Each structure stands twice: as C-alpha cells, then as structure tokens.
Tab-separated table of C-alpha atoms in Angstrom:
chain	number	residue	atom	x	y	z
A	67	MET	CA	96.008	107.000	124.524
A	68	LEU	CA	94.657	103.895	125.985
A	69	GLU	CA	95.501	101.645	122.889
A	70	ASN	CA	99.436	102.210	123.612
A	71	GLN	CA	98.648	100.413	127.081
A	72	ALA	CA	98.895	97.171	125.009
A	73	PHE	CA	102.690	97.727	125.075
A	74	GLY	CA	102.938	99.746	127.959
A	75	TRP	CA	104.461	97.023	130.157
A	76	LEU	CA	106.739	96.011	127.203
A	77	LYS	CA	108.394	99.717	126.965
A	78	LEU	CA	108.870	99.449	130.872
A	79	SER	CA	110.365	96.176	130.367
A	80	ILE	CA	112.786	97.103	127.688
A	81	LYS	CA	113.905	100.344	129.437
A	82	GLY	CA	114.760	97.783	132.400
A	83	LEU	CA	112.162	99.487	134.484
A	84	GLY	CA	109.616	96.665	134.612
A	85	GLY	CA	109.734	93.374	136.312
A	86	SER	CA	109.977	89.940	133.906
A	87	THR	CA	106.149	89.619	133.849
A	88	PRO	CA	103.442	92.307	133.592
A	89	PRO	CA	101.112	92.761	136.564
A	90	SER	CA	98.929	90.241	137.063
A	91	ILE	CA	95.380	89.537	138.259
A	92	ALA	CA	94.795	86.432	140.953
A	93	GLY	CA	92.215	83.949	139.709
A	94	SER	CA	90.301	82.384	142.655
A	95	PRO	CA	92.144	79.768	144.675
A	96	ARG	CA	90.258	76.777	142.869
A	97	ASN	CA	91.696	77.590	139.662
A	98	SER	CA	94.681	80.161	139.911
A	99	ALA	CA	97.400	77.641	139.797
A	100	ALA	CA	96.109	75.890	136.750
A	101	ILE	CA	95.463	79.350	134.711
A	102	GLY	CA	98.771	80.902	135.571
A	103	ALA	CA	100.429	77.644	134.534
A	104	CYS	CA	98.708	77.103	131.267
A	105	SER	CA	100.475	78.280	127.900
A	106	ASP	CA	97.553	77.008	125.703
A	107	PRO	CA	95.873	79.884	123.995
A	108	ALA	CA	93.151	77.391	123.255
A	109	VAL	CA	92.744	75.897	126.648
A	110	LEU	CA	92.433	79.469	127.937
A	111	VAL	CA	90.105	80.777	125.274
A	112	GLY	CA	87.766	77.392	125.824
A	113	GLY	CA	87.677	78.034	129.366
A	114	LEU	CA	87.142	81.749	129.090
A	115	SER	CA	84.170	81.162	126.918
A	116	ARG	CA	82.524	78.805	129.748
A	117	ASP	CA	83.346	81.494	132.189
A	118	PHE	CA	81.834	84.173	130.394
A	119	ASP	CA	78.535	82.217	129.264
A	120	ALA	CA	78.304	81.564	133.143
A	121	VAL	CA	78.440	85.136	133.661
A	122	LEU	CA	75.449	85.938	131.010
A	123	ARG	CA	73.569	83.306	132.771
A	124	HIS	CA	73.644	84.903	136.075
A	125	ALA	CA	73.033	88.395	134.795
A	126	SER	CA	69.921	86.884	133.055
A	127	SER	CA	68.875	84.930	136.330
A	128	SER	CA	69.252	88.500	138.247
A	129	SER	CA	66.966	90.441	135.741
A	130	SER	CA	64.258	87.846	135.514
A	131	SER	CA	64.405	87.418	139.240
A	132	SER	CA	64.288	91.427	139.926
A	133	SER	CA	61.767	91.760	137.161
A	134	SER	CA	59.171	89.353	138.664
A	135	SER	CA	60.177	89.654	142.371
A	136	SER	CA	59.719	86.225	142.652
A	137	ALA	CA	63.006	85.607	144.246
A	138	VAL	CA	65.820	87.746	145.609
A	139	ALA	CA	69.571	87.075	144.373
A	140	ALA	CA	72.427	87.528	146.599
A	141	ALA	CA	73.994	91.055	146.051
A	142	PRO	CA	76.980	90.544	143.544
A	143	PRO	CA	80.642	91.800	144.047
A	144	GLU	CA	81.451	95.516	143.401
A	145	ASN	CA	81.516	96.173	139.544
A	146	SER	CA	79.743	92.957	138.867
A	147	PRO	CA	76.708	92.392	136.377
A	148	ALA	CA	73.517	93.283	137.308
A	149	SER	CA	71.557	92.814	134.081
A	150	SER	CA	72.058	92.159	130.339
A	151	SER	CA	69.995	91.952	127.231
A	152	SER	CA	71.871	88.521	126.386
A	153	CYS	CA	70.452	85.341	126.746
A	154	PRO	CA	71.745	82.050	127.650
A	155	PRO	CA	72.547	79.474	125.221
A	156	GLU	CA	69.479	77.418	123.613
A	157	GLY	CA	68.185	74.724	125.406
A	158	VAL	CA	69.828	76.183	129.039
A	159	SER	CA	68.193	78.120	131.615
A	160	SER	CA	69.540	79.278	134.843
A	161	THR	CA	68.595	80.445	138.405
A	162	THR	CA	70.537	81.558	141.355
A	163	SER	CA	70.796	80.307	144.622
A	164	GLY	CA	71.129	82.571	147.970
A	165	ASP	CA	74.501	82.090	148.162
A	166	GLY	CA	75.298	83.481	144.743
A	167	THR	CA	75.819	79.868	143.286
A	168	VAL	CA	74.718	79.594	139.287
A	169	VAL	CA	72.487	76.744	139.114
A	170	VAL	CA	71.996	75.280	135.279
A	171	VAL	CA	68.924	73.867	134.192
A	172	ASP	CA	68.983	71.694	131.084
A	173	ASP	CA	66.082	70.404	128.956
A	174	ASP	CA	65.359	67.268	130.761
A	175	GLY	CA	64.857	69.460	133.956
A	176	ALA	CA	68.117	68.130	135.652
A	177	SER	CA	70.041	70.568	137.882
A	178	ALA	CA	73.263	70.830	139.614
A	179	PRO	CA	75.250	73.760	141.295
A	180	THR	CA	78.303	74.584	139.467
A	181	THR	CA	81.133	77.090	140.471
A	182	SER	CA	79.921	80.180	142.599
A	183	TYR	CA	79.509	83.443	140.309
A	184	ALA	CA	82.218	84.913	142.254
A	185	ASP	CA	84.855	82.318	141.087
A	186	ARG	CA	83.403	82.462	137.787
A	187	LEU	CA	84.329	86.284	137.699
A	188	ASP	CA	87.733	85.653	139.144
A	189	ASP	CA	88.633	82.694	136.457
A	190	LEU	CA	87.516	84.945	133.833
A	191	THR	CA	89.594	87.722	134.873
A	192	ALA	CA	92.653	85.408	135.193
A	193	ARG	CA	91.962	83.753	131.948
A	194	LEU	CA	92.216	86.940	130.328
A	195	ASP	CA	95.118	88.284	132.190
A	196	ARG	CA	97.169	84.985	131.384
A	197	ILE	CA	96.300	85.409	127.725
A	198	LYS	CA	97.455	89.069	127.967
A	199	THR	CA	100.681	87.998	129.861
A	200	LEU	CA	101.585	85.447	127.393
A	201	LEU	CA	101.471	88.029	124.378
A	202	TYR	CA	103.399	90.543	126.373
A	203	GLU	CA	106.010	87.825	127.093
A	204	GLU	CA	106.208	86.772	123.358
A	205	ARG	CA	106.550	90.356	122.118
A	206	SER	CA	108.974	90.880	124.907
A	207	GLY	CA	111.181	87.941	123.805
A	208	ALA	CA	111.005	89.470	120.093
A	209	SER	CA	112.132	93.110	121.043
A	210	SER	CA	115.161	91.836	123.451
A	211	GLY	CA	116.479	89.755	120.936
A	212	ALA	CA	115.521	86.316	122.306
A	213	TYR	CA	114.464	85.180	118.984
A	214	ARG	CA	116.439	85.852	115.579
A	215	PRO	CA	114.592	87.702	112.947
A	216	GLY	CA	113.461	84.910	110.342
A	217	ASP	CA	114.013	82.012	112.783
A	218	TRP	CA	110.640	82.359	114.523
A	219	THR	CA	106.823	82.743	113.929
A	220	PRO	CA	104.866	84.336	116.673
A	221	SER	CA	103.171	81.223	117.767
A	222	ILE	CA	101.233	82.826	120.821
A	223	ALA	CA	99.994	85.635	118.682
A	224	ARG	CA	98.758	83.419	115.923
A	225	GLY	CA	97.344	80.856	118.861
A	226	VAL	CA	95.668	83.669	120.314
A	227	PHE	CA	93.912	84.689	117.137
A	228	GLU	CA	93.172	81.354	115.927
A	229	SER	CA	91.357	80.342	119.145
A	230	PHE	CA	89.451	83.726	119.105
A	231	THR	CA	88.186	83.144	115.399
A	232	THR	CA	87.649	79.191	115.228
A	233	THR	CA	84.352	78.031	114.247
A	234	ALA	CA	84.619	75.197	117.073
A	235	SER	CA	82.829	75.065	120.137
A	236	PRO	CA	84.573	75.559	123.809
A	237	ALA	CA	84.162	71.884	124.192
A	238	ALA	CA	86.265	70.997	121.285
A	239	VAL	CA	89.232	73.119	122.283
A	240	GLU	CA	89.148	72.964	126.153
A	241	SER	CA	88.586	70.481	128.630
A	242	SER	CA	88.701	71.641	132.178
A	243	GLY	CA	86.415	69.092	134.029
A	244	ASP	CA	83.810	71.666	134.667
A	245	ASP	CA	80.347	70.221	134.480
A	246	ASP	CA	78.837	72.976	132.555
A	247	ASP	CA	76.429	72.406	129.593
A	248	ASP	CA	78.427	72.504	126.519
A	249	ASP	CA	75.737	73.794	124.385
A	250	ALA	CA	77.425	76.954	123.839
A	251	PRO	CA	78.143	79.498	120.827
A	252	PRO	CA	81.259	79.006	118.874
A	253	LEU	CA	84.420	80.387	119.855
A	254	HIS	CA	84.439	83.098	117.017
A	255	ALA	CA	81.683	84.713	118.319
A	256	LEU	CA	83.162	85.135	121.931
A	257	LEU	CA	84.939	88.580	121.275
A	258	PRO	CA	82.225	90.570	119.778
A	259	ARG	CA	80.142	89.097	122.771
A	260	MET	CA	82.325	90.211	125.394
A	261	VAL	CA	82.745	93.699	123.565
A	262	ASN	CA	78.897	93.886	123.440
A	263	ASP	CA	78.521	92.757	127.026
A	264	LEU	CA	81.662	94.885	128.465
A	265	PRO	CA	79.368	96.526	131.331
A	266	LEU	CA	79.276	93.148	132.569
A	267	LEU	CA	82.710	92.522	133.066
A	268	PRO	CA	84.759	93.322	136.015
A	269	PHE	CA	87.141	96.587	135.552
A	270	GLU	CA	90.368	94.638	135.190
A	271	ALA	CA	88.798	92.054	132.959
A	272	ARG	CA	87.302	95.085	130.911
A	273	LYS	CA	90.764	96.530	130.316
A	274	SER	CA	92.232	93.075	129.561
A	275	VAL	CA	89.630	92.461	126.780
A	276	SER	CA	90.581	96.117	125.498
A	277	ALA	CA	94.374	95.136	125.615
A	278	ILE	CA	94.276	91.763	123.826
A	279	PHE	CA	91.942	93.237	121.205
A	280	ASN	CA	94.138	96.293	120.583
A	281	TYR	CA	97.172	93.903	120.532
A	282	LEU	CA	96.000	91.758	117.957
A	283	LEU	CA	95.012	94.637	115.630
A	284	VAL	CA	98.439	96.694	116.043
A	285	CYS	CA	101.140	94.007	116.969
A	286	GLY	CA	102.046	94.092	113.252
A	287	LEU	CA	102.242	97.805	112.782
A	288	ASP	CA	104.339	99.109	115.419
A	289	GLY	CA	108.145	98.236	116.518
A	290	ALA	CA	110.971	96.896	114.766
A	291	ASP	CA	109.728	93.154	114.907
A	292	ALA	CA	106.600	94.195	113.274
A	293	ARG	CA	107.174	92.223	110.382
A	294	GLN	CA	106.776	88.904	112.047
A	295	PHE	CA	103.224	89.849	113.589
A	296	ALA	CA	101.918	91.516	110.606
A	297	GLY	CA	100.040	88.339	109.231
A	298	VAL	CA	98.344	88.197	112.661
A	299	SER	CA	97.429	91.828	112.513
A	300	THR	CA	96.033	91.522	109.107
A	301	ALA	CA	94.103	88.342	109.665
A	302	PHE	CA	92.514	89.878	112.840
A	303	ALA	CA	91.865	93.052	110.913
A	304	ALA	CA	89.707	90.890	108.516
A	305	TYR	CA	87.987	89.084	111.060
A	306	VAL	CA	87.080	92.365	112.620
A	307	LEU	CA	85.748	93.709	109.221
A	308	GLY	CA	83.815	90.640	108.823
A	309	ARG	CA	81.725	91.428	111.638
A	310	ALA	CA	82.234	95.257	111.560
A	311	ASP	CA	78.520	95.414	111.932
A	312	GLU	CA	78.751	93.804	115.149
A	313	ILE	CA	82.068	94.741	116.665
A	314	ILE	CA	82.287	98.467	115.427
A	315	GLY	CA	78.883	99.316	115.642
A	316	ARG	CA	79.197	98.381	119.283
A	317	LEU	CA	82.267	100.443	119.791
A	318	VAL	CA	80.701	103.336	118.436
A	319	ARG	CA	77.678	103.256	120.414
A	320	ALA	CA	79.535	102.792	123.864
A	321	HIS	CA	79.973	106.702	123.490
A	322	ASP	CA	76.249	107.223	124.067
A	323	SER	CA	75.384	107.270	127.657
A	324	GLU	CA	71.828	105.714	127.263
A	325	ALA	CA	73.327	102.965	125.345
A	326	THR	CA	76.071	102.006	127.832
A	327	THR	CA	73.882	102.559	130.841
A	328	ALA	CA	71.064	100.176	129.352
A	329	ALA	CA	73.680	97.540	128.802
A	330	GLY	CA	73.367	97.056	132.560
A	331	GLY	CA	76.201	95.973	134.987
A	332	GLY	CA	78.250	97.707	137.383
A	333	GLY	CA	80.936	99.339	135.101
A	334	SER	CA	81.602	103.119	135.048
A	335	ARG	CA	80.212	104.586	131.875
A	336	VAL	CA	83.375	106.600	131.565
A	337	ASP	CA	85.878	103.827	131.513
A	338	ILE	CA	83.930	101.599	129.197
A	339	THR	CA	83.746	104.585	126.761
A	340	LEU	CA	87.295	105.227	126.862
A	341	LEU	CA	88.365	101.432	126.257
A	342	CYS	CA	85.759	101.136	123.510
A	343	GLY	CA	87.225	104.443	122.010
A	344	SER	CA	90.705	102.830	122.009
A	345	MET	CA	89.339	99.657	120.325
A	346	LEU	CA	87.876	101.620	117.653
A	347	ARG	CA	91.236	103.869	117.084
A	348	SER	CA	93.080	100.459	116.948
A	349	SER	CA	90.579	99.266	114.160
A	350	LEU	CA	91.033	102.298	112.063
A	351	ARG	CA	94.492	101.632	111.860
A	352	HIS	CA	93.807	99.044	109.301
A	353	ALA	CA	93.014	100.780	105.786
A	354	SER	CA	90.178	98.188	105.049
A	355	ILE	CA	88.083	98.719	108.398
A	356	TYR	CA	89.026	102.366	107.891
A	357	GLY	CA	87.744	102.697	104.572
A	358	TRP	CA	84.417	100.511	105.576
A	359	MET	CA	83.768	102.895	108.287
A	360	LEU	CA	84.217	106.343	105.911
A	361	SER	CA	82.016	104.611	103.152
A	362	ASP	CA	78.685	106.368	102.143
A	363	GLY	CA	76.720	103.419	103.392
A	364	ASN	CA	78.129	104.118	107.069
A	365	CYS	CA	79.559	107.479	107.863
A	366	GLU	CA	76.107	108.373	108.976
A	367	ARG	CA	75.677	106.272	111.716
A	368	LEU	CA	79.170	105.602	112.395
A	369	VAL	CA	80.950	109.059	111.856
A	370	TYR	CA	78.550	111.740	112.140
A	371	PRO	CA	77.562	110.745	115.585
A	372	PHE	CA	80.668	111.816	116.946
A	373	LEU	CA	80.610	115.467	115.620
A	374	ASP	CA	76.828	115.981	116.750
A	375	ARG	CA	77.100	114.583	119.822
A	376	HIS	CA	79.927	112.574	121.220
A	377	VAL	CA	82.523	115.795	121.036
A	378	HIS	CA	80.175	117.623	122.665
A	379	ASP	CA	79.609	115.293	125.923
A	380	PRO	CA	79.456	117.119	128.989
A	381	ASN	CA	82.505	114.699	130.620
A	382	PHE	CA	85.823	115.839	129.711
A	383	ASP	CA	87.479	112.403	129.424
A	384	VAL	CA	84.702	111.302	127.003
A	385	SER	CA	84.753	114.476	124.788
A	386	SER	CA	88.388	114.507	124.571
A	387	ASP	CA	88.500	110.615	123.509
A	388	ALA	CA	85.845	111.441	121.109
A	389	LEU	CA	87.721	114.393	119.432
A	390	GLU	CA	90.687	112.049	119.038
A	391	THR	CA	88.762	109.414	117.325
A	392	VAL	CA	87.533	112.228	115.112
A	393	ARG	CA	91.110	113.632	114.606
A	394	VAL	CA	92.161	109.670	113.480
A	395	MET	CA	88.836	109.611	111.347
A	396	PHE	CA	89.664	112.606	109.497
A	397	THR	CA	93.403	112.279	109.058
A	398	GLY	CA	94.117	108.656	109.005
A	399	SER	CA	96.918	109.037	111.331
A	400	ALA	CA	97.222	106.782	114.501
A	401	SER	CA	98.902	109.187	116.229
A	402	SER	CA	99.777	113.152	116.084
A	403	ASN	CA	103.268	112.759	117.310
A	404	ALA	CA	104.457	109.489	115.671
A	405	ALA	CA	104.076	107.707	112.274
A	406	SER	CA	102.258	104.274	112.218
A	407	GLY	CA	103.897	101.641	110.393
A	408	ILE	CA	107.628	101.959	112.212
A	409	GLY	CA	108.363	98.376	111.604
A	410	MET	CA	107.264	98.094	108.189
A	411	GLY	CA	110.288	99.828	106.540
A	412	ASN	CA	110.535	103.473	105.097
A	413	ALA	CA	108.843	102.402	101.706
A	414	SER	CA	106.256	100.264	103.387
A	415	ALA	CA	105.268	102.960	106.098
A	416	GLU	CA	105.187	105.528	103.315
A	417	GLU	CA	102.931	103.347	101.273
A	418	HIS	CA	100.596	102.961	104.223
A	419	ARG	CA	100.598	106.617	104.980
A	420	GLN	CA	99.654	107.491	101.648
A	421	VAL	CA	96.700	104.906	101.419
A	422	MET	CA	95.071	106.291	104.867
A	423	GLU	CA	95.457	110.099	103.738
A	424	GLY	CA	93.775	109.087	100.559
A	425	ILE	CA	91.078	107.527	102.129
A	426	ALA	CA	90.504	110.487	104.638
A	427	SER	CA	90.721	113.094	101.606
A	428	ASP	CA	88.355	111.206	99.652
A	429	PHE	CA	85.759	110.845	102.224
A	430	LEU	CA	86.053	114.805	103.088
A	431	ASN	CA	86.017	115.743	99.542
A	432	ARG	CA	82.557	113.790	99.127
A	433	LYS	CA	81.354	114.802	102.248
A	434	TYR	CA	82.559	118.191	102.643
A	435	GLY	CA	79.117	119.900	102.993
A	436	ASP	CA	78.006	117.232	105.579
A	437	VAL	CA	81.309	117.470	107.595
A	438	ILE	CA	82.742	121.057	107.336
A	439	ASP	CA	79.776	123.139	106.645
A	440	ASP	CA	77.134	121.387	108.705
A	441	ARG	CA	78.990	120.109	111.630
A	442	VAL	CA	82.308	121.491	112.090
A	443	ASN	CA	81.575	125.154	111.500
A	444	ARG	CA	78.039	125.081	112.960
A	445	LYS	CA	78.350	122.847	115.726
A	446	CYS	CA	81.976	122.225	116.785
A	447	LEU	CA	83.367	125.793	116.463
A	448	SER	CA	80.037	127.550	117.301
A	449	PRO	CA	79.911	129.627	120.254
A	450	ASP	CA	77.838	127.110	122.198
A	451	ALA	CA	80.512	124.389	121.945
A	452	ASN	CA	82.815	123.889	124.795
A	453	TYR	CA	86.331	125.304	124.997
A	454	MET	CA	88.331	121.836	124.303
A	455	THR	CA	85.716	121.193	121.400
A	456	ARG	CA	86.222	124.326	119.876
A	457	ARG	CA	90.466	124.605	120.315
A	458	MET	CA	91.089	120.787	118.856
A	459	THR	CA	88.549	121.315	116.280
A	460	LEU	CA	90.625	124.219	115.037
A	461	GLN	CA	93.619	122.259	115.449
A	462	LEU	CA	92.460	119.486	113.286
A	463	LEU	CA	91.390	121.842	110.759
A	464	SER	CA	94.384	123.431	110.306
A	465	SER	CA	96.275	119.730	110.065
A	466	ILE	CA	93.380	118.757	107.511
A	467	LEU	CA	93.911	122.357	105.306
A	468	LEU	CA	97.642	122.058	105.542
A	469	ASN	CA	98.005	118.587	104.025
A	470	ARG	CA	98.568	118.295	100.683
A	471	ALA	CA	96.613	115.587	100.062
A	472	ASN	CA	93.795	117.642	101.134
A	473	TYR	CA	94.108	120.564	98.358
A	474	ASN	CA	90.663	120.549	97.019
A	475	VAL	CA	89.260	120.711	100.578
A	476	MET	CA	91.615	123.643	101.269
A	477	MET	CA	90.314	125.417	98.335
A	478	MET	CA	86.701	124.910	99.197
A	479	TYR	CA	87.294	125.994	102.643
A	480	ILE	CA	89.528	129.129	102.068
A	481	SER	CA	87.200	130.256	99.247
A	482	SER	CA	84.161	130.734	101.670
A	483	SER	CA	83.368	134.031	102.979
A	484	ARG	CA	81.486	132.495	105.667
A	485	ASN	CA	84.151	130.390	106.811
A	486	LEU	CA	86.308	133.416	106.863
A	487	VAL	CA	83.801	135.204	109.389
A	488	THR	CA	83.860	132.246	111.543
A	489	ILE	CA	87.775	132.098	111.843
A	490	LEU	CA	87.574	135.934	112.461
A	491	CYS	CA	85.346	135.471	115.317
A	492	LEU	CA	87.721	132.955	116.955
A	493	LEU	CA	90.511	135.425	116.304
A	494	ARG	CA	88.943	137.560	118.981
A	495	ASP	CA	88.242	134.633	121.388
A	496	PRO	CA	89.165	135.572	125.214
A	497	SER	CA	91.078	132.454	125.072
A	498	PRO	CA	94.701	132.824	124.154
A	499	HIS	CA	95.108	129.048	123.043
A	500	ILE	CA	92.204	129.596	120.746
A	501	THR	CA	93.186	132.592	119.329
A	502	LEU	CA	96.456	130.900	118.438
A	503	ASP	CA	94.814	128.087	116.951
A	504	ALA	CA	92.680	130.528	114.890
A	505	PHE	CA	95.527	132.237	113.378
A	506	GLN	CA	96.915	129.145	112.030
A	507	VAL	CA	93.901	128.858	110.108
A	508	PHE	CA	93.484	132.685	109.109
A	509	LYS	CA	97.009	132.899	107.570
A	510	ILE	CA	95.764	130.243	105.021
A	511	PHE	CA	92.971	132.683	103.897
A	512	VAL	CA	95.530	135.357	103.599
A	513	ALA	CA	98.097	133.449	101.933
A	514	ASN	CA	95.638	132.556	99.055
A	515	PRO	CA	96.982	133.953	95.835
A	516	ASN	CA	93.477	133.443	94.079
A	517	LYS	CA	91.164	134.917	96.674
A	518	PRO	CA	87.525	135.099	95.545
A	519	PRO	CA	86.334	138.641	95.563
A	520	GLU	CA	83.951	138.370	98.645
A	521	VAL	CA	86.891	136.974	100.790
A	522	VAL	CA	88.940	140.029	99.281
A	523	LYS	CA	86.200	142.311	100.295
A	524	ILE	CA	86.105	141.191	103.796
A	525	LEU	CA	89.796	141.194	104.221
A	526	PHE	CA	89.919	144.684	102.593
A	527	ASP	CA	87.201	146.385	104.860
A	528	ASN	CA	88.811	145.302	108.006
A	529	LYS	CA	92.559	145.326	107.114
A	530	VAL	CA	93.398	148.380	108.990
A	531	LYS	CA	91.708	146.611	112.384
A	532	LEU	CA	93.149	143.656	111.726
A	533	VAL	CA	96.782	144.621	111.282
A	534	LYS	CA	96.362	146.585	114.476
A	535	TYR	CA	95.194	143.492	116.178
A	536	LEU	CA	97.632	141.075	114.665
A	537	GLU	CA	100.609	143.554	115.588
A	538	GLY	CA	99.801	142.778	119.549
A	539	LEU	CA	98.567	139.022	119.109
A	540	HIS	CA	100.668	136.988	121.182
A	541	LYS	CA	103.496	139.528	121.020
A	542	GLU	CA	105.293	137.651	123.822
A	543	ARG	CA	105.570	134.664	121.807
A	544	GLU	CA	107.544	136.293	119.062
A	545	SER	CA	111.051	136.093	120.973
A	546	SER	CA	110.713	132.478	121.323
A	547	ASP	CA	109.008	131.319	118.190
A	548	ASP	CA	110.859	132.441	114.874
A	549	GLN	CA	108.507	130.686	112.840
A	550	TYR	CA	105.252	132.457	114.330
A	551	ARG	CA	106.951	135.663	114.365
A	552	ASP	CA	107.809	135.368	110.408
A	553	GLU	CA	104.392	133.968	109.709
A	554	LYS	CA	102.632	136.725	111.253
A	555	GLN	CA	104.757	139.373	109.797
A	556	LEU	CA	104.071	138.001	106.611
A	557	VAL	CA	100.183	138.082	106.961
A	558	ILE	CA	100.615	141.644	108.067
A	559	SER	CA	102.528	142.595	105.037
A	560	THR	CA	100.110	140.964	102.894
A	561	LEU	CA	96.808	142.606	104.534
A	562	GLU	CA	98.754	146.059	103.957
A	563	ARG	CA	99.461	145.499	100.360
A	564	LEU	CA	95.998	144.100	99.566
A	565	GLN	CA	93.928	146.186	97.076
A	566	ILE	CA	90.409	145.573	95.589
C-alpha cells in the first residue's frame, strides 16, 4: 500500500538495486543548490512554511480575482492551485500580477513583488523532497550498519519532528533572506494546514507530504532498527492525536468526492484520496489514535462513512483503498501479510498485537448492530454492492470471526438465522471467488456445536440440496488444496448427521 512507499527506496537500496539517494525533485535555479545542500531540518521546514504561505496567498488572490472578475490572473502551471478556503495570515493581503508574481501588501499599504509563483512551487517541492531524502538516508545508514546500536540517536528524524511541532514561527528558525512578511502561523500548524490544502500542492509535493507524515509515524514500528526511532514515532503520534479532529477528520473527509473537489486545486481526486488513505492507516497503527477513532464519540463521523459510502465508490482504486482502511479498523492489523512491530522484539510485538486486537474486539462488541447488522449485511453484502466490496467484505468477515479475540462477536453472528440466509445466498453467487469466500464463513455456522433451533432448522430443511451442491463446489481445488478438501468433507459429513 501507499504507506509502504516511505520505505520503498530504502528497500531497493538495501537489496543493492537502488542508488545512494532516492529520486530527487529539482528546485528552481534560484534555490535548488542551496536547498539540495541544506541538512538542517529547521531551516528546511521554516522555508517550507514561507513557500506554503505564498501558495495560499496566490490561491486566495486567484479566487478573489475570479469571483469579482476585476482582474485576470495568469494561468497557473499544470497541477497548480486554483482556489482555496484558506486565508492569508492576518494583516497580509495579496494580489497577482500578470506575469504570475505574487505581490504582498502589508497593513501599511507597502507592496513589493516577491518570488514568482512558479518558483515558490518549485522551492516548496524541492524542500519537501530534501526533507524526505534526509530521512531516508538516515534510515539507510542505520539499516546498513553505518551506526552501531546504542551509539547514536536519529538526529534527522528527531529534528524533522521537532521542526514540524515547534510553537516557534518560521522567522525564528529560518533566515533565507526572503522579503516575505514574517507574520505567519507557528510551525506546529504547518502539517495540518498542508494536509487540509493538499489539493493545492503539485503532485510530487503531495506525495512527499504523505511520505514524510507516514515515515514519522511508522519509523519506530518497522525494521530491525525500530528501537532507535520509537521515540520519534511515539511523540509524533501524540502530536497527531492532539490535533486529531483537524488531521484525522480531514483524512477521512478526503474520501468524499464533493469535499475533495471543493478544496480546489488541480490535483486528481483519486490520487489525493489514496494519499490520505495511506496517512490514515499509518495513524491507525498507534493504539492511542486507533482507540480515539473507534470511540463512541467519533465512530459515527469517522468510521461509519467508510461502510456507508466510501467502499461503494464507483472508482475502483478509491473503493479498494477504503476497504483496506476498513480492514485495518476492524482487525487492528497494519498488514494482512505481515505483523506490525517487527523491530520491537517478539514480546513487545505480541503485546502490541494484543492491544490492537483488544481495541478492535471491544469496538465490534459495542457496535455490533451498527456495524454488522446495519452496514456489513445490509450494505456491503447486499446484491446491490459491487463485486469487490462483497468479496473483500466476506474475506474480512471470515478473518474477524476466526480471530479468538472476537469470540463473542463470532457467537452473535453465527447464532443469527438472518446471517445464515445471507451467506447461503452468497454461496450460490455466479462468481467462483465469492462462493469460495462465502464457504469460509458458512463452515463456521456448520461447525458451531451449539446452534440455535432456527439455524438448525434452516440447515436441516436444506441439507440434501446443500450436500449435493457442496460436493461439486470447487471440486477442481481439492487436488491442490488439502485444507479446503478436508474442511469441505467435514462440513458435508456434519450436515448429513444433522438431526432436529
């Protein structure tokens, strides 16, 4: 998934397939050399804040000019901002000259042309890329053994985290010689503002924002050197939690096409949604944020929209990404193929897994009716749901029911005759993939030694037809899948012995 892009270059480098540095985005000729040579996170983040404020001023000016029709701004470059709900810093207004230069006007009426808008976009993209490169290079050095465990701390990762979360202003940490107004929001507001106005950024800048955000969250969870980075990840997760309404709320709203379109800019709605989904799943890897999102006060606005709308999105990429987020929400597992916490040590990783599974299980127990009855059955498994939604929901349902932590949820589910009817219908679906996934759930109903009378009656009344159907179900699979063959035979024999 997209959150793994934060380590994509690193993995290639370790295998000897990559270069000494990740792919870099060139800045404008004016600043490219200085930005590329800078290794001070505070200076880079301070300059980034100035560039971002200039982007917002340009977007605000372009929007005002368009609505009043009193001035015509030059056409922005491809994928550049067109409008924004954000406003310039207090006491500062702006306009845009015909050549695209941003002109800042302060309270005294003085004005002076600053760097062109195109240069600002280039500098912003280059600074983000430089921050990302420094983070990756530090991690690459740690993974390659350049630093001995216990002899060092990740100074770059720590510096980037502190620069993005400090209450200082850009002017206090960065002196680039620019003549922009220094009346800017504190740096701890920069990342939430960039996430909120992600559509205004160029494509490569958006990817870098997501990569940096994901890196700071997961660098202390994955990898053999995770212990050295754990403090950064934990501290950054606390920062995100402290601004969760602002950050997590925006990441969820990005899945709504109307909200993303209304944000303006030239970004693709799909790529923005996927980047936000990636950042959301990285956030959910921390128990503090995970528990907050699944709490009674937040699940209505942050969790249920995924089951109500996002997994049914007509765009395949968006719906698939939403389904992956739902899987993380309901299982507490970062990946279906690998356990999280590789670098924590076996005991710590197991403890982390149990905590996450406990949060998921508690949520499903509390909200069983809202989640399973009202949404999973009636919406995600209904005949009106698209193929991918039904298939991935069945796979998720099977994982939930077979997890020991969800014993109570499993018993509630397989004790319902309505749920059994739903699965029986899916067992006869035209798609062989869906019938196979439906069988994985159906077998749990049959294996239950304490079936309620209404469930027994349905199985007994239909056992002849069911046995005949199951005997031919995926018969070609039996020769290559011993587990499936044995499980199917057990289900058939159990049905044949069933009595009322």
